[in-house]
mmCIF file of C-alpha atoms and ligand atoms in Angstrom:
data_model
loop_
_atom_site.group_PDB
_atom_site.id
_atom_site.type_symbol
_atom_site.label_atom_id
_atom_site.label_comp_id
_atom_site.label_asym_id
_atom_site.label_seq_id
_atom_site.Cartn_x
_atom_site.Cartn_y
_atom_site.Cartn_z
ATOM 1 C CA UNK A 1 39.014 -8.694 38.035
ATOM 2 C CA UNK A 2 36.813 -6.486 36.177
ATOM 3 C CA UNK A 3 33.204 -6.749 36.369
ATOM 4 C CA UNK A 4 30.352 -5.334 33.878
ATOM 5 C CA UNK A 5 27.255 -5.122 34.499
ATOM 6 C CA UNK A 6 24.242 -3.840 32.744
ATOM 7 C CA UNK A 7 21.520 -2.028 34.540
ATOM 8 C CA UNK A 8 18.766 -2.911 32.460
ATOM 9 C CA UNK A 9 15.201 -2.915 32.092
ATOM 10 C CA UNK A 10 12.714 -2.233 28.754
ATOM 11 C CA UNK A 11 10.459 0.118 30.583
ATOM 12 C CA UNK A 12 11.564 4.009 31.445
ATOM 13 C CA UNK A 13 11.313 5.616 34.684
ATOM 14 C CA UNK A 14 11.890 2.291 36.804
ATOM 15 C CA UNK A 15 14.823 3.432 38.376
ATOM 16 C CA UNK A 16 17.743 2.220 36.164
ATOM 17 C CA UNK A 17 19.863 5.590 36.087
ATOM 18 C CA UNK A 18 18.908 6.527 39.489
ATOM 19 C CA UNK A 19 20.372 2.573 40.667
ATOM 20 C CA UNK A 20 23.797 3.372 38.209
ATOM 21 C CA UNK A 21 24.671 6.323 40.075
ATOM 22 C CA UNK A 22 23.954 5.474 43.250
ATOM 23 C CA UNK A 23 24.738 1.874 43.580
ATOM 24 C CA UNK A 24 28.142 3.191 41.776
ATOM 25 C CA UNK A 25 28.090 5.838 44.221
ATOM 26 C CA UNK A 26 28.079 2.968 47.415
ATOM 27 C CA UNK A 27 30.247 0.567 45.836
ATOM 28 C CA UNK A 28 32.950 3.581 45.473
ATOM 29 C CA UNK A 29 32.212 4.356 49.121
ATOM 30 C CA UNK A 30 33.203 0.560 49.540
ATOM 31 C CA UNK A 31 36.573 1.408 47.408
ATOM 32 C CA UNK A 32 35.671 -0.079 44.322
ATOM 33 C CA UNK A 33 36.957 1.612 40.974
ATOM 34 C CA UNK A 34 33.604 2.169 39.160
ATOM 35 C CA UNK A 35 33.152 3.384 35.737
ATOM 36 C CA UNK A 36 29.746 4.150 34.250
ATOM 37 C CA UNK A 37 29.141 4.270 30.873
ATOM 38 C CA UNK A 38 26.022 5.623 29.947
ATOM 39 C CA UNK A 39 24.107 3.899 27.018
ATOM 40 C CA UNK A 40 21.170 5.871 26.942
ATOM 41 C CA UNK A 41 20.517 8.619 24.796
ATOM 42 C CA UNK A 42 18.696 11.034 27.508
ATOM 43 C CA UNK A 43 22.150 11.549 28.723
ATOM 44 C CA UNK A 44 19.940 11.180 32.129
ATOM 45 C CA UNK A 45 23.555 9.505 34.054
ATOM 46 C CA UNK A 46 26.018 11.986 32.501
ATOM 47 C CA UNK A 47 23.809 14.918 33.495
ATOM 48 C CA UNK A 48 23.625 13.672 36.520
ATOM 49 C CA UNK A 49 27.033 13.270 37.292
ATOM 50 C CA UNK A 50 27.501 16.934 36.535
ATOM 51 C CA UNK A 51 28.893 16.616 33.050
ATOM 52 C CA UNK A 52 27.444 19.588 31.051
ATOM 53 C CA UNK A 53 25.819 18.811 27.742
ATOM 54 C CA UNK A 54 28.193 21.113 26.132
ATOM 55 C CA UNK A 55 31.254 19.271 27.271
ATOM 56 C CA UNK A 56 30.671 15.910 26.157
ATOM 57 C CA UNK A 57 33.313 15.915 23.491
ATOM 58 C CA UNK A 58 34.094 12.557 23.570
ATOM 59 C CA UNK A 59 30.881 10.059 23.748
ATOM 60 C CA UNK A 60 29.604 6.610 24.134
ATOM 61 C CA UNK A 61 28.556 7.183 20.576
ATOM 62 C CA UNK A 62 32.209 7.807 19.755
ATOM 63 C CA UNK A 63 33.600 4.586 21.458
ATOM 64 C CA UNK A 64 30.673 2.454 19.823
ATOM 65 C CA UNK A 65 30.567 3.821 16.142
ATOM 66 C CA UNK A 66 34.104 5.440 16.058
ATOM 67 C CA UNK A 67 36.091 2.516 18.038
ATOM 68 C CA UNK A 68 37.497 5.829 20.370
ATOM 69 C CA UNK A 69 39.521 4.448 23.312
ATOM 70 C CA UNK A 70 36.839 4.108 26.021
ATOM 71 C CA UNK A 71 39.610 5.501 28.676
ATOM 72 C CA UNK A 72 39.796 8.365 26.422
ATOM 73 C CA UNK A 73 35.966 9.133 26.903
ATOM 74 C CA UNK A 74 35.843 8.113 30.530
ATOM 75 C CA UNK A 75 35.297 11.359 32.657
ATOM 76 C CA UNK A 76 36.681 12.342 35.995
ATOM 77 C CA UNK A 77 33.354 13.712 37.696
ATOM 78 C CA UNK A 78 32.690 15.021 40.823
ATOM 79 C CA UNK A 79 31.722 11.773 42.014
ATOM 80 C CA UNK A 80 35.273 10.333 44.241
ATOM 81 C CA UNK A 81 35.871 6.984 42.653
ATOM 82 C CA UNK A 82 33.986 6.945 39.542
ATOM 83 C CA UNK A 83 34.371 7.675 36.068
ATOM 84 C CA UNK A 84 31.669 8.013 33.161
ATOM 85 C CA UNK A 85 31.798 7.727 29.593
ATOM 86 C CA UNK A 86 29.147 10.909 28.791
ATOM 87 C CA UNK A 87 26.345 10.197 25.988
ATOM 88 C CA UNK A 88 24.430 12.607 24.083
ATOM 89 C CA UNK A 89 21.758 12.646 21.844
ATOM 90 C CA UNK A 90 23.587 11.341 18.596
ATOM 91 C CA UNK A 91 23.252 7.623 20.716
ATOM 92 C CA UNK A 92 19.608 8.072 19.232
ATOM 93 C CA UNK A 93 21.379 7.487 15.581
ATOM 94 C CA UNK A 94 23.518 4.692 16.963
ATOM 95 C CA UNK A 95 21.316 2.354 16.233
ATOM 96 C CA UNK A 96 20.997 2.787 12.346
ATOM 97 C CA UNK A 97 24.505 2.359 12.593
ATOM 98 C CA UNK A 98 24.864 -0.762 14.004
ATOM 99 C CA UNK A 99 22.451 -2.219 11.786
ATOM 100 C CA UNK A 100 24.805 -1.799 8.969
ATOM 101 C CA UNK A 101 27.607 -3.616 10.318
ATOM 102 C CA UNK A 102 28.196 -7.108 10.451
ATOM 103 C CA UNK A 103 29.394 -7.248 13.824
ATOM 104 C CA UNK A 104 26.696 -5.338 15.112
ATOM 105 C CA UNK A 105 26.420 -6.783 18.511
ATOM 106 C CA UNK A 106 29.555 -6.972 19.434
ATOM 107 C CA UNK A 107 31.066 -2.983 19.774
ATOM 108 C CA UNK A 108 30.800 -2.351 22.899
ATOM 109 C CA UNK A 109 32.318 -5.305 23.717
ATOM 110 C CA UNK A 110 35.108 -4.895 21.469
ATOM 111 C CA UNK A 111 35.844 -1.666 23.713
ATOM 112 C CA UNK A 112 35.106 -2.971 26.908
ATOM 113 C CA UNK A 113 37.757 -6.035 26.405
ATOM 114 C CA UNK A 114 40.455 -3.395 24.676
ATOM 115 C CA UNK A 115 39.969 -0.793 26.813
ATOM 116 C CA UNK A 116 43.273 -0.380 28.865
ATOM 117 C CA UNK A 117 40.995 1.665 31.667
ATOM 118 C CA UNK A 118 41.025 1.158 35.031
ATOM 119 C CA UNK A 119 37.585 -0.057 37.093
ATOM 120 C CA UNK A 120 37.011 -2.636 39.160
ATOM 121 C CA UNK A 121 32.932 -2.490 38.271
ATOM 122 C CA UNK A 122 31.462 -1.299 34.497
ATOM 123 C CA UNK A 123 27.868 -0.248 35.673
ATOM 124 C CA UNK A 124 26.196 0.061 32.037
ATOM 125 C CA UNK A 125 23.433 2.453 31.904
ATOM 126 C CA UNK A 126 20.773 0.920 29.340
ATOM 127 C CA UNK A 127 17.971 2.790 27.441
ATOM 128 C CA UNK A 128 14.772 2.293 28.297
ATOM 129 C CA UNK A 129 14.108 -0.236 25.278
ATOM 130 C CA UNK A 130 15.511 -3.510 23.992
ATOM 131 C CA UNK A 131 17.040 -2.398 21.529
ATOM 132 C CA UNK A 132 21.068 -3.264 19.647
ATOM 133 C CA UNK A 133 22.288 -0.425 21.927
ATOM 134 C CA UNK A 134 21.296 -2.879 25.094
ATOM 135 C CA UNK A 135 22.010 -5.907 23.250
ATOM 136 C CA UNK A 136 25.809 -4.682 22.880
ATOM 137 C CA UNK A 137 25.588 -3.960 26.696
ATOM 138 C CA UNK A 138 23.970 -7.292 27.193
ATOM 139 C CA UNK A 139 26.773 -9.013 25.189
ATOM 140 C CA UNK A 140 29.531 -6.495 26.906
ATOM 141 C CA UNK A 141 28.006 -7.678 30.739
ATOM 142 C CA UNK A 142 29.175 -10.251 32.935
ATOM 143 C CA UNK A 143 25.365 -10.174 34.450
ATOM 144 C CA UNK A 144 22.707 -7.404 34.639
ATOM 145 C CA UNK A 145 21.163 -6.188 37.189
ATOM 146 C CA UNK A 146 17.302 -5.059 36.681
ATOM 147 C CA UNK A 147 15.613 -2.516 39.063
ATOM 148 C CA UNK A 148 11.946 -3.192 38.649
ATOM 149 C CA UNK A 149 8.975 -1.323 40.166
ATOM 150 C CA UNK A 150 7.023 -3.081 42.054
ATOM 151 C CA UNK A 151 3.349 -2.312 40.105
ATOM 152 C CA UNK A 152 0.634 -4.596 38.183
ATOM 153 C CA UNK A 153 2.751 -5.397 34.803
ATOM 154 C CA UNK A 154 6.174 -5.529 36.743
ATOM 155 C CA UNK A 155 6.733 -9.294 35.791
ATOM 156 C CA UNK A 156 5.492 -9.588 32.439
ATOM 157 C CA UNK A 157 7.993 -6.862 31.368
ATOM 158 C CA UNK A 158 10.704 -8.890 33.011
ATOM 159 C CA UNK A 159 9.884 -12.362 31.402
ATOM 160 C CA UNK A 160 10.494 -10.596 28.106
ATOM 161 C CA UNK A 161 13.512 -9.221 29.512
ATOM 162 C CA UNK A 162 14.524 -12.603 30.429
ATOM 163 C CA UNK A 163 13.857 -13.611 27.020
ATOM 164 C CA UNK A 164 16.513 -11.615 25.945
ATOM 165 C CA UNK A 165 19.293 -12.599 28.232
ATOM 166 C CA UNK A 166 18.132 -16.159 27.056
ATOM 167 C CA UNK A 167 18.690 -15.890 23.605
ATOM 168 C CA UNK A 168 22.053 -13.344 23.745
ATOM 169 C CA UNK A 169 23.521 -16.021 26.486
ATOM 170 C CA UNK A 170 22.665 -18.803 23.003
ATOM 171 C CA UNK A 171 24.229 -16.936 20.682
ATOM 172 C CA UNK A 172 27.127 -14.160 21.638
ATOM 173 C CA UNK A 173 27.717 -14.536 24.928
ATOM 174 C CA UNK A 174 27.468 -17.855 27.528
ATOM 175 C CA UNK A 175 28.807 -15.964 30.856
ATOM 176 C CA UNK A 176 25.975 -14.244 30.672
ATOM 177 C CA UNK A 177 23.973 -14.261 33.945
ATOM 178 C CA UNK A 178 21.468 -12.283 35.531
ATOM 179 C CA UNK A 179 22.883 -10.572 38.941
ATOM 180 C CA UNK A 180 19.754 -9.890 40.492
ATOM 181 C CA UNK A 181 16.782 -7.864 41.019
ATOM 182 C CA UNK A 182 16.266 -5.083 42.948
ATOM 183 C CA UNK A 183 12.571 -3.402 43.777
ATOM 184 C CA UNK A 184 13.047 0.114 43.346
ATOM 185 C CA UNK A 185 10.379 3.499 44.205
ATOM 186 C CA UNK A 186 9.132 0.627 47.012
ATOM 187 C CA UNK A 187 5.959 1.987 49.517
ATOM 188 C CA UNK A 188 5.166 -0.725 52.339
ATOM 189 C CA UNK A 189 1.681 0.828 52.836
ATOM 190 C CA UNK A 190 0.484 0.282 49.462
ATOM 191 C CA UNK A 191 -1.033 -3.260 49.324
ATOM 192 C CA UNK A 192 -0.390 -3.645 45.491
ATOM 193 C CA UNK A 193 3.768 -2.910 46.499
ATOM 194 C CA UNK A 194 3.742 -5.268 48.585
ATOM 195 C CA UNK A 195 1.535 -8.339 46.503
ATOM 196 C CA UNK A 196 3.549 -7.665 43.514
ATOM 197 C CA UNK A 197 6.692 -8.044 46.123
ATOM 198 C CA UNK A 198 5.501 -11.183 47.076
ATOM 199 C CA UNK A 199 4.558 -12.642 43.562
ATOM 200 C CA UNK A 200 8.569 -10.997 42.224
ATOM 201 C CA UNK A 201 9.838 -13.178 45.276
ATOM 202 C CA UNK A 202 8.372 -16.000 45.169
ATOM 203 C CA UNK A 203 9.172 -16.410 41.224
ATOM 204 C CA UNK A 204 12.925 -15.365 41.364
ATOM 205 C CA UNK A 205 13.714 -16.620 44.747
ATOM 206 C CA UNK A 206 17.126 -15.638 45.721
ATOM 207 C CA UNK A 207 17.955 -13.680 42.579
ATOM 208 C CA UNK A 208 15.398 -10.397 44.453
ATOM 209 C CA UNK A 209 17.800 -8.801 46.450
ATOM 210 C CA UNK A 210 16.916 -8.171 50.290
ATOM 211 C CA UNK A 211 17.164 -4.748 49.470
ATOM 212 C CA UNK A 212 14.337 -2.317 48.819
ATOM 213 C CA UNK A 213 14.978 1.240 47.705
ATOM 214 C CA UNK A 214 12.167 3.008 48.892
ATOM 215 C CA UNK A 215 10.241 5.701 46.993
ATOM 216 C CA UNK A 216 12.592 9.135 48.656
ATOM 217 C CA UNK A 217 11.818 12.263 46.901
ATOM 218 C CA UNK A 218 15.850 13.164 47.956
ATOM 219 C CA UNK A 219 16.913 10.533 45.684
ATOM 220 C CA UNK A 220 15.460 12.928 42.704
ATOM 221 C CA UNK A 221 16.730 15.782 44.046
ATOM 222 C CA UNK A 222 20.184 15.049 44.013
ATOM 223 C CA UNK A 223 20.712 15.048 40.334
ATOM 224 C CA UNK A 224 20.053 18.487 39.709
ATOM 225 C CA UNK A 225 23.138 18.834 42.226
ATOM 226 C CA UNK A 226 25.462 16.613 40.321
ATOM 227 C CA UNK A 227 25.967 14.794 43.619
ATOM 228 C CA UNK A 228 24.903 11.283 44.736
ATOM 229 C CA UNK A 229 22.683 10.410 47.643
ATOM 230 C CA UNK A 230 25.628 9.609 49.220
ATOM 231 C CA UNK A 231 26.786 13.055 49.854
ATOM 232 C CA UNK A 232 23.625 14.940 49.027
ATOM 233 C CA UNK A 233 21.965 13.269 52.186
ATOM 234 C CA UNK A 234 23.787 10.414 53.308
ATOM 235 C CA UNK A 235 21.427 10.065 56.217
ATOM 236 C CA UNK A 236 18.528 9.571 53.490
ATOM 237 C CA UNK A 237 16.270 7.040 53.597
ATOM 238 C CA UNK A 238 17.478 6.548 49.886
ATOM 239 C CA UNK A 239 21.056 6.600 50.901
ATOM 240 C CA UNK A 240 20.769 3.819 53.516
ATOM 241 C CA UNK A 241 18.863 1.806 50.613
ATOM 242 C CA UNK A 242 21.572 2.430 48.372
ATOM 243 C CA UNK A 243 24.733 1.538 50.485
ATOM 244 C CA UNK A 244 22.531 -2.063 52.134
ATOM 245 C CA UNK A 245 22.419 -2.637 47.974
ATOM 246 C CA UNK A 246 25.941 -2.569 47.449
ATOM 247 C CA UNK A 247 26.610 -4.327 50.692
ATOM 248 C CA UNK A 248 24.517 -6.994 49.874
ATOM 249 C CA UNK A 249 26.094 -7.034 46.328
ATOM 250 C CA UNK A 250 29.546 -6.856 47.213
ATOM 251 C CA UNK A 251 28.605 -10.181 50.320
ATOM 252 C CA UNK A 252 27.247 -12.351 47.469
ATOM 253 C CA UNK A 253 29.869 -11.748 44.958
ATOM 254 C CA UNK A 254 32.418 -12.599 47.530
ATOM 255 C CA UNK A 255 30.296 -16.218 48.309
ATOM 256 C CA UNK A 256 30.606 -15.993 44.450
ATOM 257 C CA UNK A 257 27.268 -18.757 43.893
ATOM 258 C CA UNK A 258 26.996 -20.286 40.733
ATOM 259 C CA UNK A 259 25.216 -19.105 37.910
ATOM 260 C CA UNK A 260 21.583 -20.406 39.069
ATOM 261 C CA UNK A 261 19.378 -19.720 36.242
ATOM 262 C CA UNK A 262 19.045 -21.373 32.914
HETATM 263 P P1 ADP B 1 15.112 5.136 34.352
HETATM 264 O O1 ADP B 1 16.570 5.367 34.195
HETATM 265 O O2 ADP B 1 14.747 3.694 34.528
HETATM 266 O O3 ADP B 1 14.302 5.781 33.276
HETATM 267 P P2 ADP B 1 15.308 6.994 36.557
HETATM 268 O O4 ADP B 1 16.358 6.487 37.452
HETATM 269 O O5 ADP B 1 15.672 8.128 35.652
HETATM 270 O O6 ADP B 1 14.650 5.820 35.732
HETATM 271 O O7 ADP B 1 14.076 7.414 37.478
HETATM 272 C C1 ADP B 1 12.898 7.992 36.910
HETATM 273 C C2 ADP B 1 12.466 9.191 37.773
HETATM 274 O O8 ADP B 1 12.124 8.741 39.085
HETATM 275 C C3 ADP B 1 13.575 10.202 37.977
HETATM 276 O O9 ADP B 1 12.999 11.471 38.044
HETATM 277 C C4 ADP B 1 14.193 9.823 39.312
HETATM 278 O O10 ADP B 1 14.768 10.933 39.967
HETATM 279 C C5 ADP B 1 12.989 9.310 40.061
HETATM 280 N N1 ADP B 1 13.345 8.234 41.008
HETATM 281 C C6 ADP B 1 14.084 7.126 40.758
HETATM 282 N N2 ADP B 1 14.160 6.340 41.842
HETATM 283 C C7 ADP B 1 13.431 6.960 42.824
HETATM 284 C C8 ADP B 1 13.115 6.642 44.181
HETATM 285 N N3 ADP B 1 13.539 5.519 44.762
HETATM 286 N N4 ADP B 1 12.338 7.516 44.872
HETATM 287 C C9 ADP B 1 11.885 8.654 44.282
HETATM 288 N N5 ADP B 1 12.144 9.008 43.024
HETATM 289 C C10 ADP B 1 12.911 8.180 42.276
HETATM 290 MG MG1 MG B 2 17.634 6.230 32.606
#
């Protein structure tokens, strides 16, 4: 069965595009069929799959705004196993677009349920905002998964993201459940890291995954090689982060628990 999940989280530079390609990356390792469509505007996950700005013909833009065939715009890559629906800067107008129509929310949906593609896993790319280009990810998702960085305002950005998944869950979309958290750019020496780990934990409980991905300056080299951590440098301290995330995903979606929070 196929799963979507949104990799969101309102703040920029926590992580989010860096977790989508990697975690993809590892669960394709694992022989999972992942597709990730990127929803973000920066084009940071299509660039980093090695899909040249000039190629992106056929868009996430296209698939919401258009209704284009989402396995039409799904890209082979370099990346064995995955696929990715390229976005480019016309996303930015998306937006205005939605506004306008009455089913605003519901387009990416709309071409996630049609879409006759083939993935096991949807890994949704959000933009760094919360925004209707999220919210259609948010009503598209089976759950979302939020990297967050552990530092001083880490958990009041997250209650508002929880807000969110509160009120789309209310009104377009009841399976909706949040997957989990996972600390991301982590440093054990640094005593803030590791309070802010503590308070994250103690909060969420069970939803903060075991997992850390630690701050690795090879995990932002790689995308300037089009190549994962998995095969940039699978030794990595990064790498080993990423494929223990997807191992520990991949265990607790086979004990598949119950959706836990309200
Ligand atoms: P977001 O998508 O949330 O904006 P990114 O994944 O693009 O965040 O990460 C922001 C920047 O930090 C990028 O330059 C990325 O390469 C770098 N980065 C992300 N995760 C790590 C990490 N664990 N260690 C070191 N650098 C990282
Ligand atoms: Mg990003």
């Amino acid at each position: 069965m196929k799963k979507v999940i949104s990799i969101a989280n309102q703040k920029g530079g926590v992580g989010k595009t860096t977790t989508a390609i990697n975690f993809g990356a590892a669960l394709a390792a694992r022989g999972k069929k992942v597709l990730v469509i990127d929803l973000d505007p920066q084009g940071n996950a299509s660039t980093g799959m090695g899909i040249e700005r000039s190629s992106r013909d056929l868009t996430t833009y296209d698939v919401l705004i258009d209704g284009a065939p989402i396995e039409r715009a799904a890209r082979d890559c370099g990346f064995d196993g995955m696929k990715i629906v390229p976005a480019t800067t016309d996303l930015a107008s998306a937006d205005a677009h939605l506004m306008t129509s009455t089913r605003r929310v519901m387009h990416l949906k709309a071409a996630v349920v049609k879409g006759g593609y083939d993935a096991d896993v949807v890994l949704i790319d959000c933009p760094p905002s919360l925004n209707l280009l999220t919210i259609n990810a948010f009503v598209a998702s089976d759950a979302i998964l939020v990297p967050l960085q552990a530092e001083f305002f880490a958990l009041e950005g997250l209650s508002q993201l929880l807000l969110t998944v509160k009120d789309v869950r209310q009104s377009a979309n009841p399976r909706l459940r949040l997957e989990g958290v996972v600390l991301t750019m982590y440093d054990g020496r640094n005593n803030l890291c590791r309070q802010v780990e503590a308070d994250v934990r103690e909060t969420l409980g069970e939803l903060v995954y075991e997992t850390r991905i630690p701050r690795n300056v090879r995990l932002s080299e790689a995308p300037s090689y089009s190549q994962s951590i998995l095969t940039f440098d699978p030794t990595s301290r990064g790498a080993i982060a990423y494929r223990s995330l997807a191992g520990e995903y991949l265990r607790r979606t086979d004990a598949t628990r119950e959706p836990e929070n309200a």
